[in-house]
Coordinates of C-alpha atoms in Angstrom, one line a residue:
M1 CA 11.7 -15.4 4.1
N2 CA 10.9 -16.4 0.6
R3 CA 11.1 -13.5 -1.8
T4 CA 10.4 -15.4 -5.0
P5 CA 7.7 -14.0 -7.1
V6 CA 4.7 -16.4 -7.5
S7 CA 3.1 -16.9 -10.7
N8 CA -0.4 -15.8 -11.6
N9 CA -0.5 -17.1 -15.1
R10 CA -0.3 -13.6 -16.6
P11 CA 2.8 -13.4 -18.8
Y12 CA 2.1 -9.8 -19.9
A13 CA 2.5 -8.3 -16.1
R14 CA 4.7 -8.6 -13.3
P15 CA 3.2 -10.8 -10.3
P16 CA 1.6 -8.4 -7.7
L17 CA 2.8 -10.6 -4.8
Y18 CA 5.9 -12.5 -3.5
A19 CA 5.4 -16.1 -2.2
D20 CA 5.2 -14.9 1.3
G21 CA 2.1 -12.8 0.3
S22 CA 3.7 -9.4 0.5
E23 CA 3.4 -6.9 -2.2
I24 CA 5.9 -6.5 -4.9
V25 CA 6.7 -2.6 -5.1
H26 CA 7.2 -1.3 -8.5
Y27 CA 10.2 0.9 -8.0
R28 CA 10.1 3.9 -10.6
Y29 CA 13.7 5.2 -10.1
P30 CA 17.2 3.5 -10.8
T31 CA 17.3 1.8 -7.3
D32 CA 15.5 -0.9 -5.8
F33 CA 15.0 0.6 -2.2
L34 CA 12.9 3.8 -3.1
Y35 CA 9.7 4.3 -4.3
I36 CA 7.8 7.7 -4.7
D37 CA 4.4 8.4 -6.0
D38 CA 1.8 11.2 -6.0
T39 CA -1.8 10.3 -6.2
R40 CA -5.4 11.1 -5.0
L41 CA -7.8 8.8 -3.2
S42 CA -10.2 9.1 -6.1
D43 CA -7.5 7.2 -8.2
F44 CA -8.7 4.1 -6.3
P45 CA -12.0 2.2 -6.7
Q46 CA -14.6 3.9 -4.5
N47 CA -11.9 6.0 -2.7
R48 CA -10.3 2.9 -1.0
A49 CA -6.8 1.6 -1.5
L50 CA -6.5 -2.2 -1.6
C51 CA -5.6 -3.8 1.9
H52 CA -2.1 -5.0 1.6
W53 CA 1.3 -5.3 3.2
H54 CA 4.9 -5.4 2.2
V55 CA 8.4 -5.3 3.9
D56 CA 9.1 -1.8 3.0
L57 CA 8.5 1.1 5.5
E58 CA 5.8 3.4 4.2
F59 CA 5.3 7.2 4.7
T60 CA 2.1 8.9 3.5
R61 CA 2.1 12.6 3.3
M62 CA -1.1 14.4 3.3
L63 CA -1.0 17.4 0.9
E64 CA -4.8 18.3 0.5
G65 CA -7.7 16.9 2.7
H66 CA -7.6 13.9 5.1
M67 CA -7.5 10.2 4.9
D68 CA -8.5 7.4 7.2
Y69 CA -5.9 4.7 7.7
F70 CA -6.3 1.0 8.7
I71 CA -3.3 -0.6 10.3
D72 CA -3.7 -4.2 11.5
G73 CA -7.2 -3.6 12.7
E74 CA -7.1 -0.1 14.2
V75 CA -8.2 3.0 12.2
V76 CA -6.7 6.5 12.7
R77 CA -7.3 9.8 10.7
V78 CA -4.5 11.4 9.0
H79 CA -5.2 15.1 8.4
E80 CA -3.6 17.7 5.9
G81 CA -0.1 18.5 6.7
E82 CA 0.5 15.3 8.5
T83 CA 2.3 12.2 7.6
I84 CA 1.7 8.5 8.8
F85 CA 4.6 6.0 8.9
V86 CA 3.5 2.4 8.7
N87 CA 6.1 -0.1 9.9
S88 CA 7.3 -3.2 8.0
K89 CA 4.7 -6.1 7.2
R90 CA 1.7 -4.4 8.8
L91 CA -1.5 -5.1 7.0
H92 CA -2.7 -1.4 5.9
Y93 CA -4.8 0.6 3.6
G94 CA -6.0 4.2 3.3
F95 CA -9.7 5.1 2.6
S96 CA -12.3 7.7 3.3
L97 CA -14.9 7.3 5.9
D98 CA -17.0 10.4 4.7
G99 CA -16.3 9.8 0.8
S100 CA -14.2 12.8 0.5
D101 CA -11.3 13.1 -1.8
S102 CA -7.5 13.8 -0.8
K103 CA -4.2 14.4 -2.4
F104 CA -1.0 12.8 -1.0
Y105 CA 2.4 11.4 -1.9
C106 CA 3.7 8.0 -0.7
I107 CA 7.2 7.2 -0.1
L108 CA 8.5 3.6 0.4
L109 CA 11.9 2.6 1.6
N110 CA 13.1 -1.0 1.4
P111 CA 15.2 -1.8 4.6
I112 CA 16.5 -4.9 3.1
E113 CA 17.5 -3.8 -0.5
V114 CA 19.3 -0.7 0.9
N115 CA 22.1 -3.2 1.7
A116 CA 23.2 -1.6 4.9
P117 CA 26.3 -3.1 6.7
D118 CA 25.3 -6.0 8.6
E119 CA 26.3 -4.3 11.9
I120 CA 23.9 -1.5 11.1
T121 CA 21.1 -3.9 10.1
K122 CA 21.4 -5.8 13.2
R123 CA 21.8 -3.2 15.6
F124 CA 19.5 -0.5 14.4
I125 CA 17.2 -1.6 11.4
L126 CA 15.9 -5.1 12.5
P127 CA 14.9 -3.8 15.8
I128 CA 12.5 -1.1 14.3
L129 CA 11.3 -3.9 11.9
A130 CA 10.5 -5.9 14.9
S131 CA 9.1 -3.4 17.1
Q132 CA 5.7 -4.3 18.7
F133 CA 5.2 -0.8 20.1
M134 CA 5.7 1.3 16.9
P135 CA 3.3 -0.3 14.3
Y136 CA 2.6 3.1 13.1
L137 CA 3.5 6.8 13.9
V138 CA 1.2 9.8 12.9
L139 CA 3.8 12.6 12.4
R140 CA 2.5 16.2 13.1
S141 CA 4.0 19.5 13.4
E142 CA 5.1 20.8 16.8
N143 CA 5.0 24.6 17.6
G144 CA 4.7 25.4 13.9
A145 CA 7.6 23.2 12.9
K146 CA 7.5 20.1 10.6
D147 CA 8.6 16.7 12.1
P148 CA 12.1 16.2 11.1
I149 CA 11.1 12.8 9.4
T150 CA 8.6 15.0 7.2
N151 CA 11.5 17.3 6.4
L152 CA 13.3 14.7 5.0
L153 CA 10.6 13.1 3.1
D154 CA 9.6 16.6 1.5
A155 CA 13.3 16.9 0.5
L156 CA 13.2 13.5 -1.2
H157 CA 10.0 14.2 -3.0
D158 CA 11.2 17.6 -4.2
E159 CA 14.1 15.7 -5.9
R160 CA 12.2 13.0 -7.3
D161 CA 13.0 13.8 -10.8
K162 CA 16.7 14.6 -10.4
P163 CA 19.3 12.0 -11.2
T164 CA 21.0 12.0 -7.9
L165 CA 17.9 11.1 -6.1
P166 CA 19.1 7.6 -5.2
L167 CA 21.9 9.4 -3.4
T168 CA 19.8 11.6 -1.6
G169 CA 17.3 8.5 -0.7
L170 CA 20.3 6.8 0.8
G171 CA 21.0 9.8 3.1
A172 CA 17.4 10.1 3.9
F173 CA 17.0 6.5 4.7
F174 CA 19.8 6.3 7.4
S175 CA 18.7 9.8 8.9
I176 CA 15.0 8.5 9.3
V177 CA 16.3 5.1 10.7
K178 CA 18.1 7.0 13.3
I179 CA 15.3 9.2 14.3
L180 CA 13.0 6.1 14.2
Y181 CA 15.5 4.0 16.5
E182 CA 15.5 6.9 19.0
R183 CA 11.9 7.4 19.3
M184 CA 11.4 3.4 19.5
K185 CA 13.9 3.4 22.5
T186 CA 11.9 6.3 24.4
L187 CA 8.3 5.2 23.4
D188 CA 5.9 5.4 26.6
K189 CA 3.3 2.9 26.3
K190 CA 0.9 5.0 28.2
T191 CA 1.2 8.2 25.9
T192 CA 2.3 6.9 22.4
T193 CA 1.0 4.7 19.8
P194 CA 0.2 1.3 21.3
A195 CA 1.1 -2.1 20.1
I196 CA -1.3 -3.7 17.9
P197 CA -1.3 -7.6 18.4
E198 CA -1.3 -10.1 15.5
N199 CA -4.5 -11.8 16.4
G200 CA -5.8 -14.8 14.6
Q201 CA -8.4 -12.9 12.5
I202 CA -5.8 -10.3 11.2
G203 CA -3.5 -13.2 10.3
A204 CA -6.4 -14.9 8.4
L205 CA -7.4 -11.7 6.5
R206 CA -3.6 -11.3 5.6
K207 CA -3.7 -14.9 4.1
M208 CA -7.0 -14.3 2.2
T209 CA -6.3 -10.9 0.8
S210 CA -2.9 -12.1 -0.4
Y211 CA -4.7 -15.2 -1.9
I212 CA -7.2 -12.9 -3.7
R213 CA -4.5 -10.7 -5.1
C214 CA -2.6 -13.9 -6.5
H215 CA -5.7 -15.3 -8.0
Y216 CA -8.2 -12.6 -8.9
A217 CA -8.0 -13.3 -12.6
E218 CA -9.2 -16.8 -12.1
N219 CA -12.7 -18.0 -11.1
L220 CA -12.7 -17.1 -7.4
T221 CA -15.1 -18.8 -4.9
L222 CA -15.8 -17.9 -1.3
S223 CA -14.8 -21.4 -0.4
A224 CA -11.5 -21.4 -1.9
I225 CA -10.8 -17.7 -0.1
A226 CA -11.8 -19.1 3.2
A227 CA -9.8 -22.0 2.8
S228 CA -6.7 -19.9 2.3
G229 CA -7.3 -18.5 5.6
S230 CA -8.1 -21.7 7.3
V231 CA -11.5 -20.4 8.3
G232 CA -15.1 -21.3 7.3
R233 CA -17.4 -19.2 4.8
S234 CA -19.3 -17.6 7.4
A235 CA -16.1 -16.5 9.3
C236 CA -14.5 -15.4 6.1
D237 CA -17.1 -13.0 5.1
S238 CA -17.3 -11.7 8.9
I239 CA -13.7 -11.0 8.9
F240 CA -13.8 -9.1 5.7
Q241 CA -16.9 -7.1 6.9
K242 CA -15.4 -6.4 10.3
F243 CA -12.0 -5.0 9.0
L244 CA -12.7 -4.0 5.3
A245 CA -16.4 -3.3 5.5
Q246 CA -17.0 -5.3 2.5
S247 CA -17.4 -8.7 1.2
P248 CA -14.5 -11.0 0.1
I249 CA -16.1 -10.9 -3.6
Q250 CA -16.3 -7.1 -3.3
Y251 CA -12.5 -6.9 -2.3
A252 CA -11.8 -9.1 -5.3
T253 CA -13.7 -7.0 -7.7
G254 CA -11.7 -3.9 -6.4
V255 CA -8.5 -5.7 -7.0
R256 CA -9.8 -6.6 -10.7
I257 CA -10.8 -3.0 -11.5
G258 CA -7.8 -1.6 -9.9
D259 CA -5.7 -3.7 -12.4
A260 CA -8.0 -3.0 -15.1
A261 CA -7.5 0.9 -14.5
N262 CA -3.7 0.2 -14.7
L263 CA -4.0 -1.6 -17.9
L264 CA -6.3 1.0 -19.5
R265 CA -3.9 3.6 -18.7
D266 CA -0.6 2.0 -19.6
T267 CA -1.4 -0.3 -22.4
E268 CA -3.3 -0.4 -25.8
L269 CA -5.1 -3.5 -25.0
S270 CA -9.0 -3.3 -25.8
V271 CA -11.6 -3.1 -23.2
T272 CA -12.6 -6.6 -24.0
Q273 CA -9.1 -7.9 -23.7
I274 CA -8.6 -6.3 -20.3
A275 CA -12.0 -7.5 -19.1
H276 CA -10.9 -11.0 -19.6
R277 CA -7.4 -10.7 -18.3
V278 CA -8.7 -9.2 -15.0
G279 CA -11.2 -12.1 -14.5
F280 CA -14.4 -10.9 -16.0
S281 CA -16.2 -13.2 -18.5
S282 CA -18.5 -10.7 -19.7
P283 CA -17.1 -7.2 -21.0
S284 CA -20.5 -5.6 -20.5
Y285 CA -20.6 -6.8 -16.7
F286 CA -16.9 -5.4 -16.5
A287 CA -17.9 -2.1 -18.0
A288 CA -20.8 -1.8 -15.6
K289 CA -18.6 -2.6 -12.5
F290 CA -15.9 -0.3 -13.8
R291 CA -18.3 2.7 -13.9
E292 CA -19.8 2.0 -10.5
L293 CA -16.4 2.0 -8.8
M294 CA -14.4 4.5 -10.7
D295 CA -17.2 7.0 -11.8
N296 CA -16.2 6.5 -15.4
T297 CA -16.7 4.0 -18.2
P298 CA -13.5 2.3 -19.2
K299 CA -13.2 4.4 -22.4
E300 CA -13.7 7.7 -20.5
Y301 CA -11.1 6.5 -18.0
R302 CA -8.6 5.8 -20.8
A303 CA -9.1 9.1 -22.5
K304 CA -8.6 11.0 -19.1
N305 CA -5.6 9.0 -17.9
Q306 CA -3.8 7.1 -20.6
K307 CA -0.1 7.9 -20.7
T308 CA 1.3 9.4 -24.1
T309 CA 4.7 8.9 -25.3

């Protein structure tokens, strides 16, 4: 698998995707296998995270409210107190069917960068990643007791600011792999999460969303997006509407606004500079779309969220 980052002609920021279309995860700790982040669904345009995929194992723990989760064409609801595990390389995103907000933390563990011994990787890790019967799991409390994976995740979350977090993360990773491996081996197809086949439409959607996220700062056209998924314009729009409930251009606008929000929060670039850098030729149109999707003007958003040093 090619893990070389692709260029999107934006020297000021790290490219969002690798050459295979998977997301580059911006790890926030002195390690390249562990990511932890606390957020709210309202931090995303229209309470909808971007549809994406990556090699990492993803765990989302609901702290307040509920969230609907899309995994390769299937939608499940994750309630407060529950955790959803999404396996490697699954197309996924969280959103709200009823428009409600929620609070959660997300932990990603990279099964490759953890650098486990070859024998451990071949015998235990790779079978989990390749499992067709474990695309995701919803981890719930049983008889008042938290799922053991959730206990490990909560411990990691509690230690997120400690210098020894990478050590705790390594221990948690191998404990989680052991639990997932045992569950994978005992899955009953009739009573547990079914396999989600990689159908042609999901494969096309994966390619088209990756193309948009690589080229969103450019002048995107429906024809170019459709061509990236080897489908026609009509089929392109139909696939986006079917799985994401939005048009390809609406998805692209969400990508642009999401990146603009990051730039407003993390840089001193002017609103006009940000508008041009994320693909808007008109700063006024950018401001209008930003307010439509984020319920704030760019200046209001910056005032509320800009990081201080």
